[in-house]
Structures are given as structure tokens and as C-alpha cells.
Amino acid sequence: MARPVEFDENKVLTNAMEQFWKEGYEASSVQKLLDCTGINRGTLYNSFGDKETFFKSCVDQYNRLSEKQIETTLGNSALQPWEAISAYFDEILVNTSNKHRGMGCLLVNSLCESVNYDKEIKKVIRSSQALVRKPLLARVKQAHKAGKVKKGISPEFATDALLNSLFGARVNARDGKNAKQLKALVDFTIAALRK
Amino acid sequence: MARPVEFDENKVLTNAMEQFWKEGYEASSVQKLLDCTGINRGTLYNSFGDKETFFKSCVDQYNRLSEKQIETTLGNSALQPWEAISAYFDEILVNTSNKHRGMGCLLVNSLCESVNYDKEIKKVIRSSQALVRKPLLARVKQAHKAGKVKKGISPEFATDALLNSLFGARVNARDGKNAKQLKALVDFTIAALRK
DNA sequence: TTCAATATTGACCCAGCATTCAAGCTGCGA
DNA sequence: TCGCAGCTTGAATGCTGGGTCAATATTGAA
């Protein structure tokens, strides 16, 4: 009945996501977003809303990427708990392009840039982080039940320690550390928790 | 011979540093910097140069703060190596105002915001991080010589692991975790390295 | 073929950005 | 007391920011 969309929504979201991921929210001007997506100014506002709304859609796109990484690792029932956890970290830190590795984590970056310091976006970031924490905690609990976690460490704390190590690694990734160095850092944390 | 300066340079730098620390480089407009420092537009440009130069001066101010924290902890020869290291982390994560804790680390934030993604400021940030790494490494080496580091762990790696944990904690601090939770995270890393 | 519905386009808006500068002010040396 | 070096001031500048909109294009249905 009406004119169909011409742009590829997935490509637009992916390109814009990478722009935000690399340079952050504030430094990503609408003009830069238009350049990297190839769409027109009006099209952006018409189809994706204002900059903040568009950013949230890009975070959703990032979460979809995240979920894929989780599915094949933490969500792979063929893997033992610690193998799954290790595979997940490998997926993020090792089996990724140098480009993506060097950009760190969009959620960590956004938290540190503090997009609109005390506004709504912070909530989005937090709930996105839960997407990782939940399946990670599930695996740690599994390991815990199997007696594969060092004594005196609760599954919740072990999960926090793993995430803390991962956050650090992703800051270090942005600082230029290579895959091997980053892997060594998270492997050390795993070794400290695992029995 | 001429009119003397009226503003307190130290206060100006401290206030501006906190503005950059809290909201990042891009979101800290010159107007916001004028508001929080109380100086005039022309005065800023006359006495501190442009925004980028001013930002670097604020990073210097942050480094001075950092050096003070290092002096009384890592630099305190009355303390044993691990006690000094632990005291340093306490100083950053526990013995600090809720306000400052919640802002994380200016250097980590800047790295994640990626101020001018591939420009000169990144160098400033990196050399500033060396200010912490050097005395920390010295203490770890001391512990290593005294046989107080777990077998098979080099002082360099142990230092990187500590810094990784600290980076993670400062991201988590920005996410709202409290002093106790943050301390538990770095303490866990220390315990994993210490013998 | 016509028309309603929606997508696309880029010129346009103005608020806010970083930066400059000419004029005014202040206090010390002469 | 006067002159002037140099700090202070805020209006002015040009540019870029995010956001709007009327005109145009493209489709399917009638």
C-alpha cells in the first residue's frame, strides 16, 4: 500500500552501533551516524527517532550480538561449566577481530562515559549487563553444585569476580593489550576460583 | 608590575578535574567548566589555553591526587609489601567519599570514552597510568623476592592482574557498587597472588 | 489510472559549541 | 600621581550540534 523501506535495518544498526562503540555517545554526532550508515537525516529521525532512542536501539543490537556469543558458549549444554565459562571469555577476548577487541565493551564504555550522567540510559545499560550475569551465574552455580568451586566462595561472589575481571580486561583491551595478555588475565581469575 | 591573578589555580583545576571526571570530556562544555570553576571565559583561555590543553592540566591535577595516595601507601616504607598494596587499594576504594568513589577513575573513564579516539590525549592517559604501575610493580617485586608471591607468577603479571582487578573495580564503582563490595573484589585478587 | 499511505530527501532552524578580542580594570614601579 | 603591564570581562563570531518539515518519490489497492 505504501512505499517500502530501502535501507537494510540490520546494517544500519550494526554500523551505528560500531560508531557509538568506538567513539562513544557524545562524540558520535548525528552527521557521523548518517555517514557511517549511509541513510539520510530525515530517514534517521523518521525510522529510528531521536539520537537517544537510536542509541538505545544500537544497544539492543549490541545485546543481540552478546546473546549470540552466550548461546554458543555459556548456553552450550555440551560443555562442562568451567569449559563453557572459559569458552565465553575466549569468544569475547580471543575469537574476535582486532578491531572489535580494541573497542572494548559498549556497555562498559557507556558506563564510563556516563551518557547523560543520571538519566534513563544508565538503566538500559544495567539491564543489558544482566543479560550476561544471569547465564554466567547459572554456570557458576552448576560448577558450585558439582564441587568445582574453591571453598568459601559463593556462586554470586564468584560471578562478580569473573565479571570484574572481564570488565578490567575490556578496559585493558581498549588500552591496546593483545588477545594473549587479556586471556591470561581472565584465565588467572578462573584458576583462582576453580577447584 | 601588573594586575595579579585573582582566582585560586588549585581550586580551579580541582573543580574542573571533577567535572571532567564525572561527565567526561565531550559532555563537559566550556560553559560547564566556567560554571564549576567560577572563572570567566576569557580568563580560562588566557590562563589555561584551549579545552584540550585545559583537560591535560586537569589530568595532571588528577595525577597529583594519585601521587598523594601512592605516597602514603605504596610509598610508605613502614609497611610490608602486601600491606602497602592493600592499603593503596583501600585508599582508592574505601577511604574516599561516596561522591569520588562513584565517579570511578578519570583515566579509565577517558580511555573508555576515548577522548579524540586516536589523538594525543591517549598518550597522556597512558603515561599517567604508568605513575601507578611503577611503584606497584616495585612492591610486587619486593614481595616476590621475599617469597610472598605464589609460585609461577612473575611480578609483571601479578602487577597486571592487580591493575586489571582495580580497573574492573572502578568500572563497578561507577555502576554503583559500594566500598565493601569493591574491596572484596580486589582482596580476592590479592589473595590469589599472595603466599 | 488514480489515490492514499508511507519513505526519502536536503534545505532549514536555532540553540549551544569552542574560541577570540577589544575594552575596562587593577595594582606596582617610577 | 601617573603610566602601563597584564588580568578580567562579556559581547561577538563562526561553526556544528540535534532536530524539523514541506516537497518529492514510490508503492499497492481501488
XYZ file of C-alpha atoms (C1' of nucleotides) in Angstrom:
450
model
C 0.000 0.000 0.000
C 2.837 2.366 0.763
C 6.433 2.826 -0.261
C 8.688 0.130 1.227
C 11.860 0.870 3.188
C 15.039 0.963 1.140
C 17.764 0.679 3.767
C 18.825 -2.548 5.474
C 17.807 -2.014 9.087
C 20.258 -4.567 10.382
C 23.194 -2.971 8.576
C 22.220 0.494 9.705
C 22.007 -0.626 13.330
C 25.280 -2.530 13.104
C 27.187 0.374 11.600
C 25.761 2.888 14.040
C 26.437 0.509 16.923
C 30.099 0.366 15.902
C 30.280 4.142 15.714
C 28.878 4.512 19.261
C 31.047 1.643 20.444
C 34.223 3.192 19.081
C 33.780 6.872 19.851
C 31.080 6.951 22.495
C 27.726 8.695 22.615
C 28.734 12.330 22.797
C 31.432 12.225 20.124
C 29.113 10.403 17.724
C 27.332 13.302 16.074
C 24.211 12.701 14.035
C 26.272 13.629 10.962
C 28.781 10.852 11.724
C 25.911 8.424 12.184
C 24.494 9.430 8.810
C 27.915 8.992 7.183
C 28.538 5.523 8.593
C 25.025 4.219 7.968
C 24.524 5.831 4.571
C 20.970 6.843 5.376
C 19.545 10.308 5.173
C 18.964 12.721 8.011
C 15.198 12.643 7.758
C 15.178 8.885 7.353
C 17.051 8.502 10.608
C 14.589 10.629 12.566
C 11.618 9.119 10.761
C 12.609 5.487 11.248
C 14.703 5.488 14.432
C 13.609 8.516 16.430
C 15.990 10.965 18.053
C 19.648 10.320 18.914
C 18.963 8.889 22.349
C 16.298 6.479 21.059
C 18.606 5.476 18.236
C 21.393 4.834 20.719
C 19.123 2.519 22.698
C 18.330 0.584 19.519
C 22.074 0.260 18.963
C 22.500 -1.085 22.482
C 19.782 -3.627 21.650
C 21.761 -4.579 18.564
C 24.826 -4.999 20.761
C 22.829 -7.192 23.123
C 21.798 -9.409 20.229
C 25.490 -9.844 19.388
C 26.113 -10.606 23.039
C 23.351 -13.173 23.164
C 24.821 -14.999 20.186
C 28.152 -15.241 21.991
C 26.399 -16.528 25.079
C 24.331 -19.112 23.208
C 27.321 -20.921 21.746
C 29.319 -20.910 24.983
C 27.517 -20.482 28.289
C 24.380 -21.801 26.655
C 26.041 -24.831 25.088
C 24.884 -27.763 27.192
C 27.568 -29.999 25.701
C 30.182 -28.046 27.647
C 31.081 -28.507 31.301
C 30.516 -25.394 33.440
C 34.080 -24.104 33.568
C 34.703 -25.010 29.927
C 31.622 -23.044 28.983
C 32.748 -20.041 31.029
C 36.223 -20.206 29.559
C 34.778 -20.508 26.053
C 32.666 -17.430 26.666
C 35.664 -15.322 27.639
C 37.586 -16.678 24.658
C 34.721 -15.738 22.405
C 34.854 -12.148 23.602
C 38.573 -11.625 24.026
C 40.237 -14.011 21.580
C 37.908 -15.146 18.783
C 37.147 -11.647 17.666
C 38.608 -9.188 15.196
C 41.393 -6.911 16.363
C 39.092 -4.029 15.550
C 36.306 -5.171 17.856
C 38.666 -6.276 20.605
C 40.329 -2.873 20.677
C 36.992 -1.132 21.132
C 36.371 -2.846 24.455
C 32.759 -3.212 25.539
C 29.991 -0.832 24.523
C 28.288 -1.194 27.911
C 31.455 -0.628 29.923
C 32.387 2.316 27.712
C 28.954 3.858 28.120
C 29.051 3.404 31.862
C 32.425 5.160 31.996
C 31.489 7.904 29.604
C 28.344 8.197 31.657
C 25.988 9.016 28.899
C 23.667 11.602 30.426
C 25.111 11.006 33.829
C 21.955 10.344 35.809
C 19.360 9.732 33.135
C 17.463 6.810 31.744
C 20.178 5.348 29.535
C 22.034 4.166 32.615
C 19.096 1.849 33.359
C 19.301 0.390 29.866
C 22.999 -0.270 30.324
C 22.435 -2.013 33.637
C 19.655 -4.252 32.432
C 21.849 -5.157 29.455
C 24.607 -6.251 31.784
C 22.135 -8.573 33.455
C 21.902 -10.442 30.136
C 25.421 -11.678 30.768
C 25.290 -12.038 34.501
C 22.302 -14.357 34.573
C 23.626 -17.198 32.378
C 27.092 -16.772 33.862
C 25.737 -17.145 37.373
C 23.787 -20.219 36.273
C 27.002 -21.874 35.105
C 28.877 -20.924 38.250
C 26.077 -22.412 40.356
C 26.342 -25.572 38.298
C 30.068 -25.719 38.999
C 29.401 -24.998 42.645
C 26.962 -27.870 42.989
C 29.488 -30.176 41.342
C 32.022 -29.127 43.963
C 34.167 -27.381 41.376
C 34.421 -24.024 43.118
C 37.036 -23.302 45.791
C 35.776 -23.461 49.357
C 34.196 -20.438 50.956
C 33.311 -18.744 47.693
C 29.636 -18.185 46.954
C 28.390 -18.517 43.360
C 27.302 -14.893 43.484
C 30.708 -13.657 44.531
C 32.475 -15.887 42.010
C 30.282 -14.423 39.291
C 31.074 -10.894 40.401
C 34.778 -11.714 40.441
C 34.580 -13.084 36.909
C 32.690 -10.055 35.683
C 35.111 -7.744 37.453
C 37.981 -9.422 35.709
C 36.168 -9.207 32.392
C 35.426 -5.509 32.856
C 39.078 -4.886 33.627
C 40.120 -6.871 30.580
C 37.869 -4.837 28.348
C 39.345 -1.610 29.654
C 42.785 -3.078 29.043
C 41.649 -4.118 25.562
C 40.863 -0.506 24.820
C 44.320 0.335 26.093
C 45.800 -1.893 23.363
C 46.570 -5.146 25.175
C 46.504 -8.162 22.833
C 44.376 -11.306 22.949
C 47.024 -13.371 24.696
C 47.529 -10.868 27.505
C 43.808 -10.469 28.056
C 43.215 -14.192 28.085
C 45.955 -14.623 30.678
C 44.192 -12.128 32.941
C 40.779 -13.805 32.908
C 42.329 -17.289 32.996
C 44.086 -16.284 36.181
C 40.766 -15.310 37.732
C 39.155 -18.559 36.632
C 42.059 -20.520 38.097
C 41.662 -18.677 41.383
C 38.013 -19.701 41.623
C 38.079 -23.180 40.155
C 38.682 -26.358 42.036
C 54.115 45.412 37.924
C 50.800 44.233 36.587
C 47.476 43.122 37.965
C 47.814 39.891 39.954
C 45.707 36.790 39.289
C 42.529 36.628 41.292
C 41.473 33.004 41.012
C 42.915 30.125 43.047
C 44.601 27.951 40.407
C 44.443 24.863 42.561
C 40.719 25.220 43.191
C 40.016 25.896 39.532
C 41.937 22.791 38.474
C 40.301 20.657 41.160
C 36.779 21.727 40.248
C 37.349 21.301 36.532
C 39.005 17.942 37.143
C 35.880 16.781 38.965
C 33.680 17.966 36.125
C 35.708 16.009 33.539
C 35.900 13.061 35.903
C 32.153 12.932 36.388
C 30.806 13.669 32.933
C 33.734 13.016 30.613
C 35.483 15.225 28.101
C 32.818 15.646 25.444
C 29.907 16.313 27.777
C 31.920 18.889 29.736
C 31.238 22.024 27.745
C 33.351 25.123 28.300
C 30.261 26.732 29.832
C 30.009 23.944 32.428
C 33.703 24.363 33.179
C 33.203 28.099 33.702
C 30.222 27.435 35.990
C 32.042 24.943 38.191
C 35.284 26.911 38.419
C 33.722 30.338 38.740
C 36.229 31.909 36.388
C 35.444 33.886 33.294
C 35.526 32.694 29.717
C 38.471 34.852 28.691
C 40.329 34.030 31.869
C 40.102 30.331 31.086
C 41.533 30.744 27.595
C 44.080 33.303 28.761
C 45.402 31.278 31.683
C 44.767 27.659 30.702
C 44.654 27.559 26.906
C 42.004 25.759 24.907
C 39.751 22.950 26.160
C 42.149 20.156 25.266
C 45.111 21.835 26.977
C 42.933 22.547 29.994
C 41.876 18.916 30.106
C 45.521 17.833 30.175
C 46.156 20.186 33.100
C 43.216 18.573 34.875
C 44.713 15.136 34.243
C 47.925 16.464 35.815
C 45.891 17.571 38.800
C 44.392 14.083 38.996
C 47.883 12.615 38.860
C 48.926 14.777 41.784
C 45.988 13.373 43.751
C 47.063 9.919 42.691
C 50.638 10.517 43.774
C 49.490 11.558 47.216
C 47.553 8.300 47.565
C 50.618 6.373 46.433
C 52.996 8.178 48.783
C 51.145 7.236 51.945
C 50.606 3.632 50.911
C 52.855 2.060 48.293
C 55.498 4.622 49.168
C 55.265 4.077 52.917
C 58.413 2.141 53.797
C 56.994 1.253 57.207
C 54.543 -1.086 55.508
C 55.240 -4.601 54.280
C 54.739 -5.087 50.514
C 51.309 -6.681 50.573
C 50.122 -4.391 53.370
C 51.194 -1.415 51.288
C 49.396 -2.747 48.234
C 46.281 -3.463 50.232
C 46.451 -0.003 51.807
C 46.674 1.554 48.358
C 43.514 -0.173 47.162
C 41.770 0.761 50.389
C 42.789 4.343 49.877
C 41.188 4.405 46.438
C 38.125 2.261 47.026
C 37.274 2.612 50.707
C 38.809 5.725 52.295
C 37.199 8.062 49.842
C 33.957 9.993 49.626
C 30.940 8.285 48.113
C 30.995 11.005 45.503
C 34.523 10.285 44.327
C 34.118 6.528 44.548
C 31.055 6.624 42.336
C 32.919 8.552 39.653
C 35.372 5.703 39.101
C 38.757 6.657 37.674
C 39.345 9.625 35.409
C 41.959 7.733 33.403
C 39.828 4.631 32.946
C 36.835 6.777 32.038
C 38.831 8.727 29.500
C 40.199 5.557 27.965
C 36.663 4.201 27.612
C 35.207 7.432 26.337
C 38.174 7.506 24.032
C 38.678 11.191 24.050
C 39.606 12.022 20.457
C 39.851 8.381 19.651
C 43.331 8.206 18.187
C 44.836 11.522 19.164
C 47.437 12.794 21.559
C 45.389 12.686 24.753
C 45.530 8.903 24.696
C 49.294 9.163 25.191
C 48.789 11.398 28.210
C 46.389 8.872 29.714
C 48.810 6.010 29.188
C 51.786 7.755 30.696
C 49.623 8.707 33.655
C 48.752 5.064 34.230
C 52.478 4.350 34.416
C 52.569 6.543 37.532
C 50.653 3.819 39.349
C 52.145 0.800 37.672
C 55.753 1.627 38.526
C 55.503 1.843 42.328
C 53.025 -1.033 42.354
C 55.429 -3.221 40.403
C 58.225 -2.248 42.789
C 56.183 -3.505 45.738
C 55.220 -6.710 43.973
C 58.898 -7.338 43.169
C 59.685 -6.804 46.821
C 57.060 -9.356 47.782
C 58.368 -11.699 45.109
C 61.914 -11.547 46.448
C 60.637 -12.246 49.936
C 58.931 -15.371 48.582
C 55.487 -13.926 49.213
C 54.091 -14.431 45.726
C 52.529 -17.711 44.616
C 54.746 -19.950 42.512
C 54.930 -19.467 38.752
C 53.653 -15.901 38.821
C 56.001 -13.204 37.581
C 55.971 -9.790 39.278
C 54.972 -8.221 35.967
C 51.990 -10.495 35.560
C 50.957 -10.095 39.196
C 51.033 -6.329 38.722
C 48.911 -6.588 35.601
C 46.448 -8.808 37.424
C 46.190 -6.302 40.266
C 45.679 -3.421 37.875
C 43.128 -5.414 35.912
C 41.199 -6.052 39.084
C 41.440 -2.393 40.019
C 40.210 -1.273 36.599
C 37.276 -3.625 36.886
C 36.515 -2.336 40.363
C 36.493 1.228 39.160
C 34.058 0.376 36.408
C 31.931 -1.394 39.011
C 32.251 1.647 41.255
C 30.730 3.743 38.501
C 27.980 1.162 38.313
C 27.135 1.885 41.945
C 28.807 -0.940 43.851
C 29.683 0.046 47.416
C 33.045 0.142 49.179
C 32.620 -3.260 50.788
C 31.802 -4.994 47.525
C 34.692 -3.360 45.711
C 37.136 -4.176 48.460
C 36.064 -7.823 48.361
C 36.850 -7.947 44.652
C 40.405 -6.625 44.893
C 41.053 -8.543 48.110
C 40.165 -11.706 46.257
C 42.774 -10.888 43.613
C 45.394 -10.138 46.243
C 44.622 -13.424 47.997
C 45.013 -15.272 44.708
C 48.502 -13.844 44.222
C 49.811 -13.770 47.758
C 51.625 -16.546 49.509
C -5.232 5.357 -13.890
C -5.834 7.432 -9.669
C -5.133 7.874 -4.860
C -3.933 7.011 -0.098
C -0.101 5.786 2.511
C 4.435 5.838 3.642
C 9.602 6.548 2.576
C 13.085 9.714 1.159
C 15.323 13.988 0.609
C 18.021 18.094 1.823
C 17.275 22.743 2.893
C 16.302 24.979 7.049
C 16.159 26.177 12.114
C 18.198 27.893 16.237
C 20.495 26.644 20.395
C 24.773 25.671 22.012
C 29.516 24.777 20.864
C 34.624 26.392 21.239
C 37.147 30.366 20.587
C 38.500 35.435 20.011
C 39.045 40.109 21.191
C 38.584 44.987 22.265
C 37.550 47.430 26.129
C 37.857 48.043 31.150
C 40.145 47.365 35.433
C 43.875 46.879 38.974
C 47.988 47.482 41.392
C 53.042 48.225 41.237
C 57.178 50.876 39.880
C 58.724 55.303 38.737
C 50.495 60.785 40.919
C 50.849 58.677 36.721
C 51.640 55.002 33.287
C 51.255 50.667 31.838
C 51.649 45.524 32.072
C 48.703 42.202 32.100
C 44.434 40.221 34.300
C 39.358 40.303 33.702
C 35.173 40.802 31.266
C 31.342 39.518 28.285
C 29.774 40.550 23.770
C 30.651 38.825 19.332
C 31.985 35.118 15.915
C 31.503 31.340 13.034
C 30.530 26.742 13.202
C 28.440 22.477 14.361
C 25.131 20.349 17.196
C 20.409 17.930 17.219
C 16.028 18.231 15.240
C 12.045 19.683 11.769
C 9.492 19.904 7.606
C 7.475 20.674 3.058
C 8.279 18.753 -1.236
C 9.028 14.587 -3.830
C 9.162 9.623 -4.858
C 7.380 5.014 -4.711
C 4.433 1.560 -3.825
C -0.274 -1.354 -3.506
C -5.195 -1.047 -3.691
C -9.258 0.547 -5.795
